[in-house]
Tab-separated table of C-alpha atoms in Angstrom:
chain	number	residue	atom	x	y	z
A	1	MET	CA	79.468	112.884	88.905
A	2	SER	CA	82.021	116.117	87.276
A	3	PRO	CA	85.210	115.648	85.440
A	4	ILE	CA	86.585	117.238	88.197
A	5	GLU	CA	85.696	114.083	90.534
A	6	THR	CA	86.011	111.589	88.401
A	7	VAL	CA	89.201	112.501	87.266
A	8	LYS	CA	90.159	112.510	91.872
A	9	ALA	CA	88.072	108.970	91.608
A	10	MET	CA	91.508	107.845	89.390
A	11	PHE	CA	94.183	109.339	91.263
A	12	ARG	CA	92.826	107.965	94.869
A	13	ALA	CA	92.346	104.442	92.660
A	14	GLY	CA	95.731	104.965	92.411
A	15	ARG	CA	95.481	105.057	88.050
A	16	PHE	CA	97.181	108.290	87.661
A	17	GLY	CA	100.834	109.359	89.408
A	18	ARG	CA	99.900	112.701	89.483
A	19	LYS	CA	97.135	114.257	91.783
A	20	ALA	CA	95.879	117.980	89.525
A	21	THR	CA	92.529	119.922	90.936
A	22	LYS	CA	91.900	123.028	89.390
A	23	GLN	CA	92.810	125.862	91.385
A	24	PRO	CA	90.519	126.953	94.658
A	25	GLY	CA	89.276	130.442	94.676
A	26	THR	CA	89.726	132.182	91.593
A	27	SER	CA	87.671	132.482	88.722
A	28	LEU	CA	90.498	132.741	87.176
A	29	LEU	CA	91.166	129.829	84.410
A	30	ARG	CA	93.916	127.616	85.571
A	31	TYR	CA	95.989	124.338	84.215
A	32	ARG	CA	97.298	121.104	85.523
A	33	GLU	CA	99.015	118.986	84.169
A	34	ALA	CA	99.207	115.141	84.929
A	35	VAL	CA	100.983	112.164	83.595
A	36	SER	CA	99.526	109.177	84.073
A	37	ASN	CA	102.167	106.303	83.721
A	38	ASP	CA	101.402	105.293	80.483
A	39	GLY	CA	101.348	108.248	79.489
A	40	LEU	CA	98.630	109.697	79.196
A	41	THR	CA	98.028	114.275	79.963
A	42	LEU	CA	95.658	115.546	81.491
A	43	LEU	CA	94.959	119.642	80.987
A	44	PHE	CA	92.230	120.303	82.978
A	45	SER	CA	90.477	124.434	83.820
A	46	PRO	CA	87.578	124.897	85.963
A	47	GLY	CA	84.339	123.088	84.091
A	48	ASN	CA	87.361	121.155	81.366
A	49	LEU	CA	89.224	118.131	80.477
A	50	ILE	CA	91.662	118.344	77.960
A	51	ILE	CA	92.139	114.695	76.843
A	52	SER	CA	95.992	113.699	75.296
A	53	SER	CA	96.392	110.333	74.145
A	54	MET	CA	93.385	108.572	74.675
A	55	ARG	CA	92.922	106.238	76.222
A	56	PRO	CA	89.862	103.688	74.681
A	57	TRP	CA	88.986	102.677	78.509
A	58	LEU	CA	88.482	106.613	79.233
A	59	LEU	CA	86.070	107.520	76.313
A	60	ALA	CA	83.816	107.546	78.739
A	61	LEU	CA	84.927	110.043	81.082
A	62	LEU	CA	83.646	112.441	77.510
A	63	LEU	CA	80.226	111.311	78.870
A	64	PHE	CA	80.963	114.451	81.351
A	65	LEU	CA	81.957	116.974	78.994
A	66	PRO	CA	80.056	120.595	79.032
A	67	VAL	CA	78.453	119.987	75.084
A	68	VAL	CA	77.697	123.261	73.533
A	69	ALA	CA	75.778	123.487	70.504
A	70	PRO	CA	77.123	124.995	67.188
A	71	GLN	CA	74.973	128.117	66.247
A	72	THR	CA	74.721	127.084	61.875
A	73	THR	CA	74.262	128.833	59.090
A	74	ALA	CA	71.043	127.131	56.811
A	75	GLY	CA	72.259	124.525	54.769
A	76	SER	CA	75.220	124.426	56.239
A	77	GLU	CA	77.613	121.672	58.980
A	78	GLN	CA	79.682	124.653	60.015
A	79	PRO	CA	79.754	127.235	63.361
A	80	THR	CA	79.776	131.155	62.620
A	81	VAL	CA	81.030	133.116	65.204
A	82	ALA	CA	80.947	136.728	63.986
A	83	ALA	CA	84.271	138.540	63.523
A	84	GLN	CA	85.222	141.552	66.413
A	85	SER	CA	87.400	144.193	66.538
A	86	ILE	CA	90.327	142.956	69.832
A	87	SER	CA	92.233	146.638	70.043
A	88	GLY	CA	95.243	148.356	72.091
A	89	TYR	CA	98.215	150.975	72.769
A	90	VAL	CA	101.586	148.748	73.420
A	91	SER	CA	103.421	151.414	75.380
A	92	VAL	CA	107.059	151.177	75.104
A	93	ALA	CA	110.299	152.517	77.396
A	94	ASP	CA	112.507	155.123	76.204
A	95	GLY	CA	114.866	155.721	73.946
A	96	MET	CA	112.633	152.680	71.874
A	97	ASP	CA	109.909	152.752	68.908
A	98	PRO	CA	106.554	151.370	68.785
A	99	LEU	CA	106.532	151.389	65.145
A	100	GLY	CA	106.497	147.169	64.512
A	101	LEU	CA	106.288	145.313	67.518
A	102	GLU	CA	104.582	141.743	66.179
A	103	ILE	CA	101.293	141.215	68.629
A	104	SER	CA	100.503	137.747	67.915
A	105	LEU	CA	96.784	136.812	68.894
A	106	TYR	CA	96.368	133.389	70.741
A	107	SER	CA	92.987	132.019	71.700
A	108	VAL	CA	93.834	129.625	75.204
A	109	PRO	CA	93.670	126.469	75.428
A	110	GLY	CA	92.753	126.679	71.386
A	111	ASN	CA	95.755	126.704	69.266
A	112	PHE	CA	98.719	128.074	71.701
A	113	PRO	CA	101.281	127.332	72.142
A	114	GLY	CA	100.858	126.186	68.661
A	115	VAL	CA	100.864	128.245	65.275
A	116	PRO	CA	98.812	131.287	66.099
A	117	THR	CA	95.236	132.560	64.948
A	118	GLU	CA	96.906	135.911	63.500
A	119	ILE	CA	99.658	138.606	63.857
A	120	VAL	CA	99.415	141.898	63.015
A	121	LEU	CA	102.099	144.750	63.982
A	122	THR	CA	102.084	148.115	66.095
A	123	ASP	CA	101.669	151.827	64.096
A	124	SER	CA	104.417	154.047	65.474
A	125	THR	CA	102.098	155.048	67.993
A	126	GLY	CA	101.879	151.520	69.264
A	127	TYR	CA	98.324	151.089	68.092
A	128	PHE	CA	96.822	147.165	67.346
A	129	THR	CA	94.032	145.953	65.630
A	130	PHE	CA	92.789	142.305	65.325
A	131	ILE	CA	89.253	141.558	63.242
A	132	SER	CA	89.480	137.326	64.568
A	133	ALA	CA	86.394	135.460	65.849
A	134	VAL	CA	87.859	134.816	68.454
A	135	ARG	CA	86.914	135.213	72.228
A	136	PRO	CA	87.992	135.056	75.451
A	137	PRO	CA	90.684	133.445	77.039
A	138	TYR	CA	92.689	134.583	74.432
A	139	LEU	CA	96.625	134.941	75.185
A	140	LEU	CA	99.010	138.134	73.610
A	141	LYS	CA	102.170	137.723	72.468
A	142	ILE	CA	103.991	140.915	72.622
A	143	LYS	CA	107.565	140.630	70.588
A	144	GLY	CA	110.448	143.111	69.479
A	145	ASN	CA	114.287	143.488	69.899
A	146	LYS	CA	113.851	143.054	73.648
A	147	GLY	CA	111.520	139.343	73.227
A	148	ALA	CA	108.629	138.394	73.366
A	149	GLY	CA	106.474	138.463	76.139
A	150	ARG	CA	103.060	137.172	76.831
A	151	VAL	CA	99.400	139.185	78.058
A	152	TRP	CA	96.286	136.381	79.174
A	153	PHE	CA	92.894	138.639	79.014
A	154	PRO	CA	90.354	136.120	80.603
A	155	GLU	CA	87.088	138.471	79.744
A	156	GLU	CA	86.047	141.273	77.049
A	157	THR	CA	88.707	144.284	77.516
A	158	PRO	CA	87.908	147.865	76.168
A	159	ALA	CA	90.748	149.074	73.375
A	160	ALA	CA	91.712	151.886	75.972
A	161	GLU	CA	92.265	149.720	78.683
A	162	LYS	CA	94.227	147.103	76.520
A	163	ASN	CA	97.192	148.857	77.557
A	164	ILE	CA	100.484	146.506	77.299
A	165	SER	CA	103.616	147.739	77.981
A	166	TYR	CA	107.578	146.364	76.657
A	167	PRO	CA	109.255	144.547	77.552
A	168	VAL	CA	106.614	142.868	78.962
A	169	THR	CA	105.903	141.955	83.209
A	170	GLU	CA	104.591	138.975	84.196
A	171	LYS	CA	104.560	138.369	88.225
A	172	VAL	CA	104.167	134.492	89.550
A	173	VAL	CA	103.576	134.038	93.736
A	174	ILE	CA	104.527	131.673	95.680
A	175	LEU	CA	102.865	131.129	99.328
A	176	HIS	CA	104.865	128.492	101.305
A	177	THR	CA	104.563	127.218	104.676
A	178	ASN	CA	106.493	124.168	106.108
A	179	ASP	CA	106.879	122.352	109.548
A	180	GLN	CA	103.181	122.849	110.236
A	181	HIS	CA	103.130	119.851	113.275
A	182	PHE	CA	99.488	118.769	113.821
A	183	THR	CA	99.669	122.257	114.646
A	184	HIS	CA	96.301	124.623	112.015
A	185	ASN	CA	94.912	127.823	113.959
A	186	LYS	CA	93.157	131.144	112.774
A	187	HIS	CA	92.105	128.981	110.043
A	188	ASP	CA	90.212	131.968	108.815
A	189	GLU	CA	92.465	134.358	108.883
A	190	LEU	CA	94.743	132.597	106.524
A	191	LYS	CA	92.369	132.087	104.041
A	192	ALA	CA	90.962	135.792	104.191
A	193	LYS	CA	94.698	135.991	102.883
A	194	LEU	CA	95.394	133.550	100.565
A	195	GLU	CA	92.026	135.654	98.432
A	196	GLU	CA	93.700	139.013	100.019
A	197	VAL	CA	96.652	137.523	97.336
A	198	ARG	CA	94.931	135.741	95.109
A	199	GLY	CA	92.857	138.532	93.604
A	200	SER	CA	96.242	141.151	93.172
A	201	TYR	CA	98.144	138.875	90.971
A	202	ASP	CA	97.218	136.580	88.026
A	203	ASP	CA	99.554	133.211	88.700
A	204	VAL	CA	99.691	132.549	93.090
A	205	PHE	CA	100.553	129.088	93.970
A	206	LEU	CA	99.911	127.506	97.584
A	207	PHE	CA	103.292	124.882	98.326
A	208	SER	CA	103.545	122.938	101.726
A	209	ALA	CA	107.798	122.095	103.008
A	210	GLY	CA	106.259	119.399	104.880
A	211	ASP	CA	105.836	117.137	108.124
A	212	VAL	CA	102.017	118.261	108.314
A	213	PHE	CA	102.567	114.946	111.245
A	214	VAL	CA	103.989	114.602	113.910
A	215	ARG	CA	105.677	111.522	113.882
A	216	HIS	CA	106.003	110.595	117.772
A	217	PRO	CA	104.024	109.362	119.975
A	218	LEU	CA	105.087	111.154	123.075
A	219	ARG	CA	104.660	114.794	120.769
A	220	TRP	CA	100.979	114.030	120.522
A	221	ILE	CA	100.586	117.399	123.128
A	222	VAL	CA	97.299	119.208	122.787
A	223	ASN	CA	97.371	122.622	124.731
A	224	GLY	CA	98.959	120.724	127.258
A	225	ARG	CA	96.773	117.811	126.686
A	226	LEU	CA	99.556	114.270	125.473
A	227	MET	CA	97.326	111.986	123.298
A	228	ARG	CA	98.013	108.341	123.528
A	229	ASP	CA	95.624	106.707	120.933
A	230	SER	CA	97.530	105.785	117.671
A	231	GLY	CA	93.051	106.946	116.358
A	232	TRP	CA	93.735	110.187	117.787
A	233	PHE	CA	97.170	110.720	115.221
A	234	GLY	CA	94.549	109.859	112.615
A	235	GLU	CA	91.009	111.626	113.019
A	236	ARG	CA	94.245	115.161	113.543
A	237	SER	CA	96.150	113.706	110.130
A	238	ALA	CA	92.728	113.549	108.052
A	239	PHE	CA	92.734	116.998	109.791
A	240	MET	CA	95.400	118.688	109.172
A	241	ILE	CA	95.400	117.011	104.671
A	242	ASN	CA	91.289	118.762	104.893
A	243	SER	CA	92.533	121.917	105.902
A	244	MET	CA	95.008	122.274	103.392
A	245	ASN	CA	92.353	121.388	100.392
A	246	GLU	CA	90.238	124.008	102.225
A	247	LEU	CA	93.234	126.304	102.061
A	248	GLY	CA	94.011	125.569	97.887
A	249	TYR	CA	97.750	124.106	98.358
A	250	ASP	CA	98.967	122.890	94.506
A	251	LEU	CA	101.888	121.117	95.937
A	252	MET	CA	103.776	119.311	99.296
A	253	THR	CA	106.555	117.792	99.866
A	254	PRO	CA	106.433	115.029	101.960
A	255	GLY	CA	108.363	115.569	104.940
A	256	ASN	CA	110.089	113.388	107.507
A	257	HIS	CA	107.547	112.883	110.230
A	258	GLU	CA	105.503	111.804	106.722
A	259	PHE	CA	108.007	109.644	106.175
A	260	ASP	CA	108.103	107.800	109.449
A	261	TYR	CA	104.635	106.503	108.741
A	262	ARG	CA	101.795	104.356	110.887
A	263	GLU	CA	99.272	101.979	109.366
A	264	PRO	CA	96.803	102.780	107.912
A	265	TYR	CA	96.816	106.620	109.467
A	266	THR	CA	99.147	107.809	107.373
A	267	ARG	CA	98.222	105.970	103.848
A	268	GLN	CA	94.164	107.341	104.202
A	269	ALA	CA	95.034	110.492	105.171
A	270	LEU	CA	97.448	111.656	102.287
A	271	ASP	CA	95.673	109.615	99.944
A	272	MET	CA	92.735	112.582	100.241
A	273	ALA	CA	95.109	115.780	99.216
A	274	ASP	CA	94.065	117.424	96.657
A	275	PHE	CA	97.283	118.252	95.237
A	276	PRO	CA	100.734	116.574	94.204
A	277	LEU	CA	103.061	114.952	96.465
A	278	ILE	CA	106.615	114.940	95.035
A	279	GLY	CA	110.030	113.968	96.503
A	280	ALA	CA	112.844	112.922	93.757
A	281	ASN	CA	115.117	111.060	96.251
A	282	VAL	CA	112.742	108.653	97.452
A	283	GLU	CA	112.216	105.509	96.117
A	284	VAL	CA	108.592	104.117	97.477
A	285	HIS	CA	108.033	99.849	97.752
A	286	THR	CA	105.470	100.147	99.892
A	287	ASP	CA	101.294	100.573	99.883
A	288	ALA	CA	101.804	101.814	103.409
A	289	PHE	CA	102.370	105.114	102.088
A	290	PRO	CA	101.775	106.863	98.545
A	291	PRO	CA	103.873	106.827	95.269
A	292	LEU	CA	105.744	109.927	94.808
A	293	ASP	CA	106.532	112.455	91.136
A	294	GLY	CA	109.176	113.583	91.159
A	295	TYR	CA	108.320	116.438	90.669
A	296	ALA	CA	105.577	118.320	88.922
A	297	LYS	CA	105.068	120.633	85.793
A	298	LEU	CA	102.707	124.067	86.870
A	299	LYS	CA	101.135	126.413	83.718
A	300	THR	CA	100.612	129.551	84.587
A	301	THR	CA	98.337	132.488	82.577
A	302	THR	CA	100.633	132.661	80.017
A	303	TRP	CA	101.209	129.344	79.285
A	304	ARG	CA	104.554	129.436	80.984
A	305	ASP	CA	105.830	126.324	83.216
A	306	MET	CA	107.447	126.148	85.931
A	307	VAL	CA	109.309	122.842	86.861
A	308	VAL	CA	108.748	122.012	90.500
A	309	MET	CA	111.224	119.879	91.871
A	310	GLY	CA	110.666	117.604	95.845
A	311	LEU	CA	113.550	116.957	97.535
A	312	THR	CA	113.422	115.039	101.316
A	313	THR	CA	114.320	113.599	103.688
A	314	VAL	CA	112.989	111.236	105.738
A	315	SER	CA	113.358	109.049	108.925
A	316	GLY	CA	112.245	106.288	111.121
A	317	ASN	CA	114.009	102.706	109.349
A	318	LYS	CA	110.011	102.453	108.072
A	319	ASP	CA	109.826	99.273	105.627
A	320	GLY	CA	109.258	100.685	101.627
A	321	ILE	CA	111.250	103.893	101.929
A	322	VAL	CA	114.409	104.747	100.391
A	323	GLU	CA	116.914	107.480	100.476
A	324	ASN	CA	119.039	108.352	97.409
A	325	ASP	CA	121.599	110.680	97.883
A	326	VAL	CA	119.901	114.686	97.347
A	327	LEU	CA	122.876	116.041	95.082
A	328	GLU	CA	122.970	112.599	92.313
A	329	THR	CA	119.954	112.528	92.501
A	330	VAL	CA	119.658	116.564	91.251
A	331	THR	CA	121.857	116.225	89.001
A	332	ASN	CA	119.820	113.592	87.036
A	333	TYR	CA	116.157	115.970	87.096
A	334	ILE	CA	118.715	119.562	86.181
A	335	PRO	CA	117.775	118.650	82.268
A	336	LEU	CA	114.279	119.539	83.165
A	337	ARG	CA	115.746	123.151	83.413
A	338	ASN	CA	115.325	123.079	79.328
A	339	SER	CA	111.481	123.464	79.737
A	340	ALA	CA	111.066	125.495	82.587
A	341	ASP	CA	110.833	128.938	82.382
A	342	ILE	CA	110.725	128.505	85.976
A	343	LEU	CA	113.138	125.840	88.226
A	344	VAL	CA	112.171	125.026	91.742
A	345	ALA	CA	113.072	123.518	94.459
A	346	LEU	CA	110.500	122.106	97.473
A	347	THR	CA	112.365	120.654	100.001
A	348	HIS	CA	112.096	119.167	103.218
A	349	ILE	CA	116.461	118.808	103.417
A	350	GLY	CA	117.364	121.740	106.206
A	351	LEU	CA	118.287	125.240	105.186
A	352	ARG	CA	122.525	123.547	105.114
A	353	ARG	CA	121.795	121.092	102.942
A	354	ASP	CA	120.205	123.851	100.117
A	355	ARG	CA	123.076	125.921	100.583
A	356	GLU	CA	124.875	122.730	98.956
A	357	VAL	CA	122.048	121.939	96.311
A	358	ALA	CA	122.266	126.344	95.626
A	359	GLU	CA	126.368	125.778	95.400
A	360	ALA	CA	125.804	123.105	93.182
A	361	PHE	CA	122.787	123.788	90.728
A	362	PRO	CA	122.442	127.663	89.352
A	363	GLN	CA	120.098	126.565	87.491
A	364	PHE	CA	117.270	127.025	90.121
A	365	ASP	CA	115.632	130.405	90.202
A	366	LEU	CA	114.191	128.836	93.669
A	367	ILE	CA	114.388	126.547	96.165
A	368	VAL	CA	111.243	126.351	98.450
A	369	GLY	CA	112.764	124.727	101.743
A	370	GLY	CA	111.329	123.301	105.111
A	371	HIS	CA	112.907	120.814	108.251
A	372	SER	CA	115.788	123.077	109.769
A	373	HIS	CA	112.288	125.489	111.290
A	374	ASP	CA	114.718	128.593	110.014
A	375	LEU	CA	112.734	131.825	108.965
A	376	LEU	CA	114.411	133.763	106.747
A	377	GLU	CA	112.200	136.220	106.998
A	378	GLY	CA	113.645	137.855	103.406
A	379	GLY	CA	115.239	134.496	101.925
A	380	GLU	CA	118.255	134.432	101.165
A	381	MET	CA	120.753	134.354	98.148
A	382	VAL	CA	123.114	131.657	97.450
A	383	ASN	CA	124.728	131.431	94.181
A	384	SER	CA	121.776	134.271	92.124
A	385	VAL	CA	119.127	130.671	93.573
A	386	LEU	CA	117.537	132.905	96.310
A	387	ILE	CA	116.619	130.087	99.081
A	388	VAL	CA	113.119	130.747	101.189
A	389	HIS	CA	112.307	128.596	104.449
A	390	ALA	CA	108.869	129.967	106.865
A	391	GLY	CA	110.397	129.069	110.225
A	392	GLY	CA	108.122	125.977	111.698
A	393	ASN	CA	105.960	124.643	114.709
A	394	PRO	CA	107.101	122.650	117.775
A	395	HIS	CA	106.030	119.318	117.687
A	396	ILE	CA	103.500	120.119	119.862
A	397	VAL	CA	100.159	121.064	119.244
A	398	SER	CA	99.098	124.551	120.408
A	399	ASP	CA	96.837	128.090	119.567
A	400	ARG	CA	99.188	129.735	120.850
A	401	HIS	CA	101.435	129.053	117.588
A	402	PRO	CA	101.875	131.750	115.638
A	403	VAL	CA	100.577	130.880	111.902
A	404	LEU	CA	103.496	131.659	109.482
A	405	LEU	CA	103.413	132.156	105.352
A	406	GLY	CA	106.547	132.550	103.370
A	407	LYS	CA	105.830	134.859	100.129
A	408	VAL	CA	107.802	134.758	96.705
A	409	LEU	CA	107.342	137.624	93.798
A	410	LEU	CA	109.077	136.142	91.091
A	411	LYS	CA	108.752	138.965	88.715
A	412	MET	CA	109.859	139.294	84.278
A	413	GLU	CA	110.780	140.895	81.387
A	414	ASN	CA	109.311	139.045	78.049
A	415	GLY	CA	109.695	135.374	79.716
A	416	VAL	CA	113.460	135.939	81.622
A	417	ILE	CA	113.116	136.292	86.076
A	418	VAL	CA	114.730	139.313	86.169
A	419	SER	CA	114.153	139.812	90.274
A	420	LYS	CA	112.921	137.484	92.980
A	421	GLU	CA	111.546	139.090	96.614
A	422	GLY	CA	111.520	137.021	99.575
A	423	GLN	CA	109.777	137.613	102.853
A	424	ILE	CA	107.490	136.372	105.467
A	425	LEU	CA	103.355	137.404	106.563
A	426	GLU	CA	102.405	136.617	109.848
A	427	ILE	CA	98.441	136.198	110.040
A	428	LEU	CA	96.996	137.590	112.751
A	429	GLU	CA	93.791	137.360	114.684
A	430	ALA	CA	90.591	139.532	112.687
A	431	THR	CA	89.980	142.391	115.067
A	432	VAL	CA	86.347	142.473	116.195
A	433	ALA	CA	84.949	146.268	115.903
A	434	ALA	CA	83.358	148.095	119.028
A	435	GLY	CA	80.161	147.263	119.448
A	436	ASP	CA	79.867	143.743	116.952
């Protein structure tokens, strides 16, 4: 069993409050943070597992970690790695002087965000060079009088191609869906679109704002046919979560259609998720529904912290599910802003209440919402907070429902968000060329 599979098994056994997996569909290293109920922290990427606050019972996990034998010199047990030149250029905005910009080199994840391996200054042309044994992936921090930006290099890059602009621009993309209600059409086309976007940006995240299921038995309709069997609900729920796993969802805030649980099917399906379930304003006191975290922290390739808070709505008066006031909950969680480069609310409370949250808490950069089935083509700006919703399907399954994917582009300069753009992508049927 691999390290990732081992950790997943531990998650499903209820050991951890937050699920995390490697990022599918990309060769870029991506790290997730998962915190256990007793404070253990795990960071892992494809093929690697980093453990802090070690517990004795976790030592067995080390058996699964890849072991690399270091090269040694005669009579020495210390590994030797040949030093090499890491060089590049920094171009600056009009009116700025490229001389004296501070360039810090970090091994990722070896010593970031701690003490850099080395620091050099640019010359009058913006040129810099390190002589270092650090190998990719590594991160460069460029610091000047306009702040500090970061650039991530996953592989060896010739100096002529390492042309960095200052201020440094970083882009983060958040893709989102909501209110699918058991409909999952055009899977292959949606998967292809996700791969296209992931191939165009270093940092792409995929969120669900809830209501993946349908809670009303009289709405268990597939292309006009009523499905009366609760077993069908279980099969369809599992199908939806498995499809989300395959597409590489990063987070989900469950909606009211999930909280109106059906034993044992709702818990069985949600336990299959390879992504965390978050909901800060809901308490779960039943084994019929999985435990929730209030928030999740995701890291970009440049190790920016994106904190995502879950806010949701409960229906069905089910035992063991308690909904708390949204605004009071946010008041308790808003200090997360202090540790976040990007602060997001992933909600299932409807557009009206999203606006209330934005009015009361301008500390949010973005609200990704659902529940009210609103389609906001370019998003809506409220009190400097961008609110986005991607429509939603009726509460019946139909092959005719469109597939809508929301996309948010956050642009940062030296770690500060300078623009937010929302749009809706409609996933269309793949066209077949004549003669195929």
